[in-house]
Amino acid sequence: MTFLRIIRKPARPVVLGLLLVSCLTAGARVPQGGVEDTAGAVIRKLQAEYGPEDSARISRGVGQVASRWRPGDGDFEAFCTRHFIPSGRELDSALAVIERQMEVIRGHQREIDIALDLPVVTRSRPVTELDRLFSTTKPEVDYFQNGLALAIALNFPYYTLAEKERMGAFWSRREWAMVRAGDLFRTRPGEEKGPEPVTLPDELRDYTSLYILSMDHVLSPDMEVMFPEGTRLNCHNGLRDEIKGLYSRQDPLPRQRLISTILIHILNQTIPECMIGPTGYYWEPAANRVFLKKDGRYAETAFTTENDRRYQVLHHRMVSKMRED
């Protein structure tokens, strides 16, 4: 997640009024850690210490922490007293720290995902079922275990989608950044189980990973091979990264334009199906013609296009995401 940069603007009265109303109904789940009676006392204590400016945020934050608290988390009152951050420069600094550190964490998580996907995506060796299992493995960290998620929830409470739609138009850029921080740890692991994802049919399961183009079989309009022998690019990350990488090589524009033409054929589903995966055919994308090479000469041959398989996969993924929402 990329957080919005902080802009120091005082909260408008209308916004604070809305916050005061909404905090009464926020985090309505019953506290799980036996802190029902303590939560009210903690709210009153913090409100007395920090005043009306933080009153609504204290009510909402303490209430949401109480709803996620478990007996093993320790002393509820001591935790809230220690970790509550008053409005002002200290809170702005905390928001900047969250932005920076979550960028580090999620950046490394992305690197792990790419590394686990690499054998399946690049087909650099025969892919095994173990490779597929690693590819779908998502390392998880319990940010509640050391209290980090609870501390963020205390200071940057969560708002439901309905609340965001109702009040979002009144929020400043900074207030939106605070709300987005509250989205980070909405529930504890295992508290809410979402709907089962829509399973892709077997014939579409490996669509992305098998979508490898043999670039040494792609021809320019002058019938010249434009890429070195053995160049294999995945149609998603591979083509994109090759366009970027070509900027550092000599005379990149013709090859970049060739890749651009290939991408248009993929999007329009006019790409020859015989060019997806290992192939003995040659393809001239500008005219969308396919050839077989015989005795050093290219002989044009008929072909069939991909026939919208790409959009079947995208549709399945869209339906799965809609169910999650």
Coordinates of C-alpha atoms in Angstrom, one line a residue:
M1 CA 0.0 0.0 0.0
T2 CA 1.3 3.5 -0.8
F3 CA 0.1 6.0 1.8
L4 CA -0.8 9.5 0.9
R5 CA 1.8 12.1 2.0
I6 CA 1.1 14.1 5.1
I7 CA -0.2 17.6 4.6
R8 CA -0.5 19.4 7.9
K9 CA -4.0 20.9 8.0
P10 CA -6.1 21.4 11.0
A11 CA -9.2 19.1 11.1
R12 CA -12.3 20.9 10.2
P13 CA -15.1 21.1 12.8
V14 CA -17.6 19.3 10.5
V15 CA -15.1 16.4 10.2
L16 CA -14.6 16.1 14.0
G17 CA -18.4 16.2 14.4
L18 CA -18.8 13.3 12.1
L19 CA -16.0 11.4 13.8
L20 CA -17.7 11.9 17.2
V21 CA -20.9 10.4 15.9
S22 CA -19.3 7.5 14.0
C23 CA -17.1 6.5 16.8
L24 CA -20.1 5.5 18.9
T25 CA -20.9 2.7 16.5
A26 CA -17.4 1.7 15.4
G27 CA -15.9 -1.6 16.3
A28 CA -19.1 -3.0 17.6
R29 CA -17.8 -6.5 18.2
V30 CA -17.7 -7.7 21.8
P31 CA -14.2 -7.5 23.3
Q32 CA -12.6 -10.9 23.4
G33 CA -10.0 -10.4 26.1
G34 CA -12.1 -9.6 29.1
V35 CA -11.6 -5.9 28.9
E36 CA -15.2 -4.8 28.5
D37 CA -15.2 -2.8 31.8
T38 CA -11.7 -1.6 31.5
A39 CA -12.2 0.0 28.0
G40 CA -14.6 2.6 29.2
A41 CA -12.3 3.7 32.0
V42 CA -9.3 3.8 29.7
I43 CA -11.3 6.0 27.2
R44 CA -12.2 8.5 30.0
K45 CA -8.6 8.5 31.3
L46 CA -7.1 9.3 27.9
Q47 CA -9.7 11.9 27.1
A48 CA -9.1 13.7 30.3
E49 CA -5.4 13.7 29.6
Y50 CA -5.4 14.7 26.0
G51 CA -8.5 16.8 25.7
P52 CA -11.3 17.3 23.2
E53 CA -9.0 17.4 20.1
D54 CA -8.3 13.6 20.5
S55 CA -11.6 12.6 22.1
A56 CA -13.2 11.0 19.1
R57 CA -10.1 9.2 18.0
I58 CA -9.5 7.9 21.5
S59 CA -13.1 6.5 21.7
R60 CA -12.8 4.8 18.4
G61 CA -9.2 3.6 18.8
V62 CA -9.6 2.2 22.3
G63 CA -12.9 0.5 21.3
Q64 CA -11.4 -1.2 18.3
V65 CA -8.3 -2.4 20.2
A66 CA -10.7 -3.8 22.9
S67 CA -12.6 -5.7 20.2
R68 CA -9.4 -7.3 19.0
W69 CA -7.8 -7.8 22.4
R70 CA -7.0 -11.3 23.7
P71 CA -6.0 -12.5 27.2
G72 CA -2.5 -13.2 26.1
D73 CA -1.9 -9.6 25.0
G74 CA -1.2 -8.4 28.5
D75 CA -2.4 -5.4 30.4
F76 CA -4.9 -3.5 28.3
E77 CA -4.9 -0.3 30.2
A78 CA -1.1 -0.1 30.3
F79 CA -0.9 -0.8 26.6
C80 CA -3.3 1.9 25.6
T81 CA -1.7 4.4 28.0
R82 CA 1.8 3.7 26.7
H83 CA 1.0 3.6 23.0
F84 CA -1.5 6.3 22.4
I85 CA 0.0 9.2 20.4
P86 CA -1.6 12.7 20.7
S87 CA -2.4 14.7 17.6
G88 CA 0.3 17.0 16.3
R89 CA 3.9 16.5 15.1
E90 CA 4.2 13.2 17.0
L91 CA 1.2 11.7 15.3
D92 CA 2.4 13.0 11.9
S93 CA 5.8 11.5 12.5
A94 CA 4.2 8.1 13.4
L95 CA 2.2 8.1 10.2
A96 CA 5.4 8.7 8.2
V97 CA 7.1 5.9 10.1
I98 CA 4.3 3.5 9.2
E99 CA 4.4 4.5 5.6
R100 CA 8.1 4.0 5.4
Q101 CA 8.4 0.7 7.3
M102 CA 5.4 -0.9 5.6
E103 CA 6.9 0.0 2.2
V104 CA 10.0 -1.9 3.4
I105 CA 8.0 -4.9 4.6
R106 CA 5.8 -5.2 1.5
G107 CA 8.7 -4.5 -0.9
H108 CA 10.5 -7.5 0.5
Q109 CA 7.4 -9.6 0.5
R110 CA 7.0 -8.8 -3.1
E111 CA 10.6 -9.9 -3.7
I112 CA 9.8 -13.2 -2.0
D113 CA 6.7 -13.7 -4.2
I114 CA 8.7 -13.1 -7.3
A115 CA 11.4 -15.6 -6.3
L116 CA 8.8 -18.3 -5.4
D117 CA 7.1 -17.7 -8.8
L118 CA 10.3 -17.7 -10.8
P119 CA 10.5 -21.4 -11.9
V120 CA 6.8 -21.4 -12.9
V121 CA 6.9 -18.1 -14.7
T122 CA 10.3 -18.4 -16.5
R123 CA 10.2 -22.2 -17.2
S124 CA 13.9 -22.2 -16.7
R125 CA 13.7 -25.9 -15.8
P126 CA 10.9 -28.5 -15.8
V127 CA 8.1 -27.3 -13.5
T128 CA 7.1 -29.7 -10.7
E129 CA 4.0 -29.8 -8.5
L130 CA 6.3 -28.7 -5.7
D131 CA 7.1 -25.6 -7.7
R132 CA 3.4 -24.9 -8.1
L133 CA 2.9 -25.2 -4.3
F134 CA 5.7 -22.8 -3.6
S135 CA 4.3 -20.4 -6.2
T136 CA 1.0 -20.2 -4.4
T137 CA 2.6 -19.9 -0.9
K138 CA 2.2 -16.6 0.8
P139 CA 4.4 -16.1 3.9
E140 CA 2.3 -14.5 6.6
V141 CA 3.4 -12.4 9.6
D142 CA 1.2 -12.0 12.7
Y143 CA 1.6 -8.3 13.4
F144 CA -0.7 -8.6 16.5
Q145 CA 1.8 -10.9 18.3
N146 CA 4.1 -8.1 19.4
G147 CA 1.4 -5.4 19.6
L148 CA 2.3 -3.5 16.4
A149 CA -1.1 -3.9 14.8
L150 CA -2.9 -3.0 18.0
A151 CA -0.8 0.1 18.4
I152 CA -1.6 1.2 14.9
A153 CA -5.3 0.5 15.4
L154 CA -5.3 2.5 18.6
N155 CA -4.0 5.6 16.9
F156 CA -5.4 5.1 13.4
P157 CA -8.8 3.5 13.8
Y158 CA -10.5 1.6 11.0
Y159 CA -13.5 3.0 9.1
T160 CA -15.9 0.8 7.2
L161 CA -16.6 1.3 3.5
A162 CA -20.0 2.9 4.2
E163 CA -18.3 5.4 6.6
K164 CA -15.7 6.3 4.0
E165 CA -18.4 6.9 1.4
R166 CA -20.4 9.0 3.8
M167 CA -17.6 11.1 5.3
G168 CA -14.7 10.8 2.8
A169 CA -15.7 14.0 0.9
F170 CA -15.1 16.0 4.0
W171 CA -11.6 14.5 4.8
S172 CA -8.4 16.3 4.0
R173 CA -5.5 14.5 2.3
R174 CA -3.8 13.9 5.7
E175 CA -7.0 12.5 7.2
W176 CA -7.4 10.1 4.3
A177 CA -3.8 9.0 5.0
M178 CA -4.7 8.3 8.6
V179 CA -7.8 6.3 7.5
R180 CA -5.7 4.3 5.1
A181 CA -3.3 3.4 7.9
G182 CA -6.3 2.1 9.8
D183 CA -7.0 -0.3 6.9
L184 CA -3.7 -2.1 7.5
F185 CA -4.8 -4.5 10.3
R186 CA -8.6 -4.5 10.2
T187 CA -8.9 -8.0 11.9
R188 CA -6.7 -10.4 13.6
P189 CA -5.6 -13.5 11.6
G190 CA -8.4 -16.1 11.7
E191 CA -11.1 -13.8 13.0
E192 CA -12.9 -13.3 9.7
K193 CA -12.9 -15.9 6.9
G194 CA -13.7 -14.5 3.6
P195 CA -15.5 -16.4 0.8
E196 CA -13.7 -19.1 -1.0
P197 CA -12.0 -17.9 -4.1
V198 CA -13.3 -18.9 -7.5
T199 CA -11.2 -21.8 -8.7
L200 CA -9.8 -21.6 -12.2
P201 CA -10.6 -24.5 -14.4
D202 CA -7.5 -26.8 -15.0
E203 CA -7.1 -25.6 -18.6
L204 CA -6.8 -22.0 -17.4
R205 CA -4.8 -22.5 -14.2
D206 CA -1.4 -22.2 -15.8
Y207 CA -2.4 -19.6 -18.4
T208 CA -0.1 -16.8 -17.2
S209 CA 2.9 -19.0 -16.4
L210 CA 2.7 -20.8 -19.8
Y211 CA 2.3 -17.7 -21.8
I212 CA 5.9 -17.6 -23.0
L213 CA 6.9 -16.0 -26.3
S214 CA 9.9 -17.2 -28.2
M215 CA 11.3 -13.8 -29.2
D216 CA 13.9 -15.4 -31.5
H217 CA 11.0 -16.5 -33.6
V218 CA 9.6 -13.0 -34.0
L219 CA 10.3 -11.1 -37.2
S220 CA 10.5 -7.5 -38.2
P221 CA 8.6 -6.2 -41.3
D222 CA 11.9 -6.8 -43.2
M223 CA 11.8 -10.5 -42.1
E224 CA 14.7 -10.2 -39.8
V225 CA 15.0 -11.9 -36.4
M226 CA 15.3 -9.0 -33.9
F227 CA 16.2 -10.9 -30.7
P228 CA 19.1 -13.2 -29.8
E229 CA 18.6 -17.0 -30.0
G230 CA 17.0 -18.4 -26.9
T231 CA 15.2 -15.3 -25.8
R232 CA 12.1 -16.3 -24.0
L233 CA 9.8 -13.7 -22.5
N234 CA 6.7 -14.1 -20.3
C235 CA 3.9 -12.0 -21.9
H236 CA 3.3 -10.2 -18.6
N237 CA 6.4 -9.2 -16.7
G238 CA 8.8 -10.3 -19.4
L239 CA 7.7 -8.0 -22.2
R240 CA 7.3 -5.1 -19.9
D241 CA 10.8 -5.5 -18.4
E242 CA 12.4 -6.1 -21.8
I243 CA 11.0 -2.7 -23.0
K244 CA 12.6 -1.1 -20.0
G245 CA 15.9 -3.0 -20.4
L246 CA 16.2 -2.0 -24.0
Y247 CA 16.7 1.6 -23.1
S248 CA 20.3 0.8 -22.0
R249 CA 21.1 -1.1 -25.3
Q250 CA 22.0 0.2 -28.7
D251 CA 19.2 1.2 -31.1
P252 CA 16.3 0.1 -28.9
L253 CA 13.4 1.7 -30.7
P254 CA 12.7 -0.9 -33.4
R255 CA 12.6 -3.7 -30.8
Q256 CA 10.5 -1.7 -28.4
R257 CA 8.0 -0.9 -31.2
L258 CA 7.9 -4.6 -32.1
I259 CA 7.1 -5.6 -28.5
S260 CA 4.4 -2.8 -28.5
T261 CA 2.8 -4.4 -31.5
I262 CA 2.9 -7.8 -29.8
L263 CA 1.2 -6.4 -26.8
I264 CA -1.6 -5.0 -28.9
H265 CA -2.2 -8.4 -30.5
I266 CA -2.3 -10.0 -27.0
L267 CA -4.9 -7.4 -25.8
N268 CA -7.0 -7.8 -29.0
Q269 CA -6.6 -11.6 -28.9
T270 CA -5.3 -11.6 -32.4
I271 CA -2.0 -13.2 -31.5
P272 CA -1.5 -16.5 -33.3
E273 CA -2.1 -19.4 -30.8
C274 CA 0.9 -21.3 -32.3
M275 CA 3.2 -18.6 -31.0
I276 CA 2.3 -19.1 -27.3
G277 CA 4.8 -21.4 -25.6
P278 CA 7.4 -23.5 -27.4
T279 CA 7.1 -23.1 -31.2
G280 CA 8.6 -24.0 -34.5
Y281 CA 6.7 -21.1 -36.3
Y282 CA 7.9 -17.6 -37.0
W283 CA 5.7 -14.6 -36.6
E284 CA 5.7 -11.1 -38.2
P285 CA 3.5 -9.1 -35.9
A286 CA 3.2 -5.9 -38.0
A287 CA 1.2 -7.8 -40.7
N288 CA 0.2 -10.6 -38.3
R289 CA 1.5 -13.3 -40.6
V290 CA 2.9 -16.7 -39.6
F291 CA 5.6 -18.7 -41.4
L292 CA 7.4 -22.0 -41.3
K293 CA 11.1 -22.0 -42.2
K294 CA 12.1 -24.5 -44.9
D295 CA 15.5 -24.7 -46.5
G296 CA 16.4 -21.3 -45.1
R297 CA 13.2 -19.6 -46.5
Y298 CA 10.0 -18.5 -44.9
A299 CA 6.8 -20.1 -46.1
E300 CA 3.6 -18.4 -45.0
T301 CA 1.1 -20.7 -43.3
A302 CA -2.4 -20.4 -41.9
F303 CA -3.0 -20.0 -38.1
T304 CA -5.8 -19.6 -35.5
T305 CA -5.9 -16.8 -32.9
E306 CA -6.1 -17.2 -29.2
N307 CA -9.9 -16.8 -29.0
D308 CA -10.4 -14.8 -25.8
R309 CA -8.8 -17.2 -23.4
R310 CA -7.1 -14.3 -21.8
Y311 CA -10.4 -12.7 -20.9
Q312 CA -11.8 -15.9 -19.5
V313 CA -9.0 -15.9 -17.0
L314 CA -9.5 -12.2 -16.2
H315 CA -13.2 -12.8 -15.7
H316 CA -12.6 -15.6 -13.2
R317 CA -10.2 -13.4 -11.3
M318 CA -12.6 -10.5 -11.3
V319 CA -15.4 -12.6 -10.0
S320 CA -13.1 -13.9 -7.2
K321 CA -12.1 -10.4 -6.2
M322 CA -15.8 -9.3 -6.2
R323 CA -16.6 -12.1 -3.8
E324 CA -13.8 -11.0 -1.5
D325 CA -15.3 -7.4 -1.5

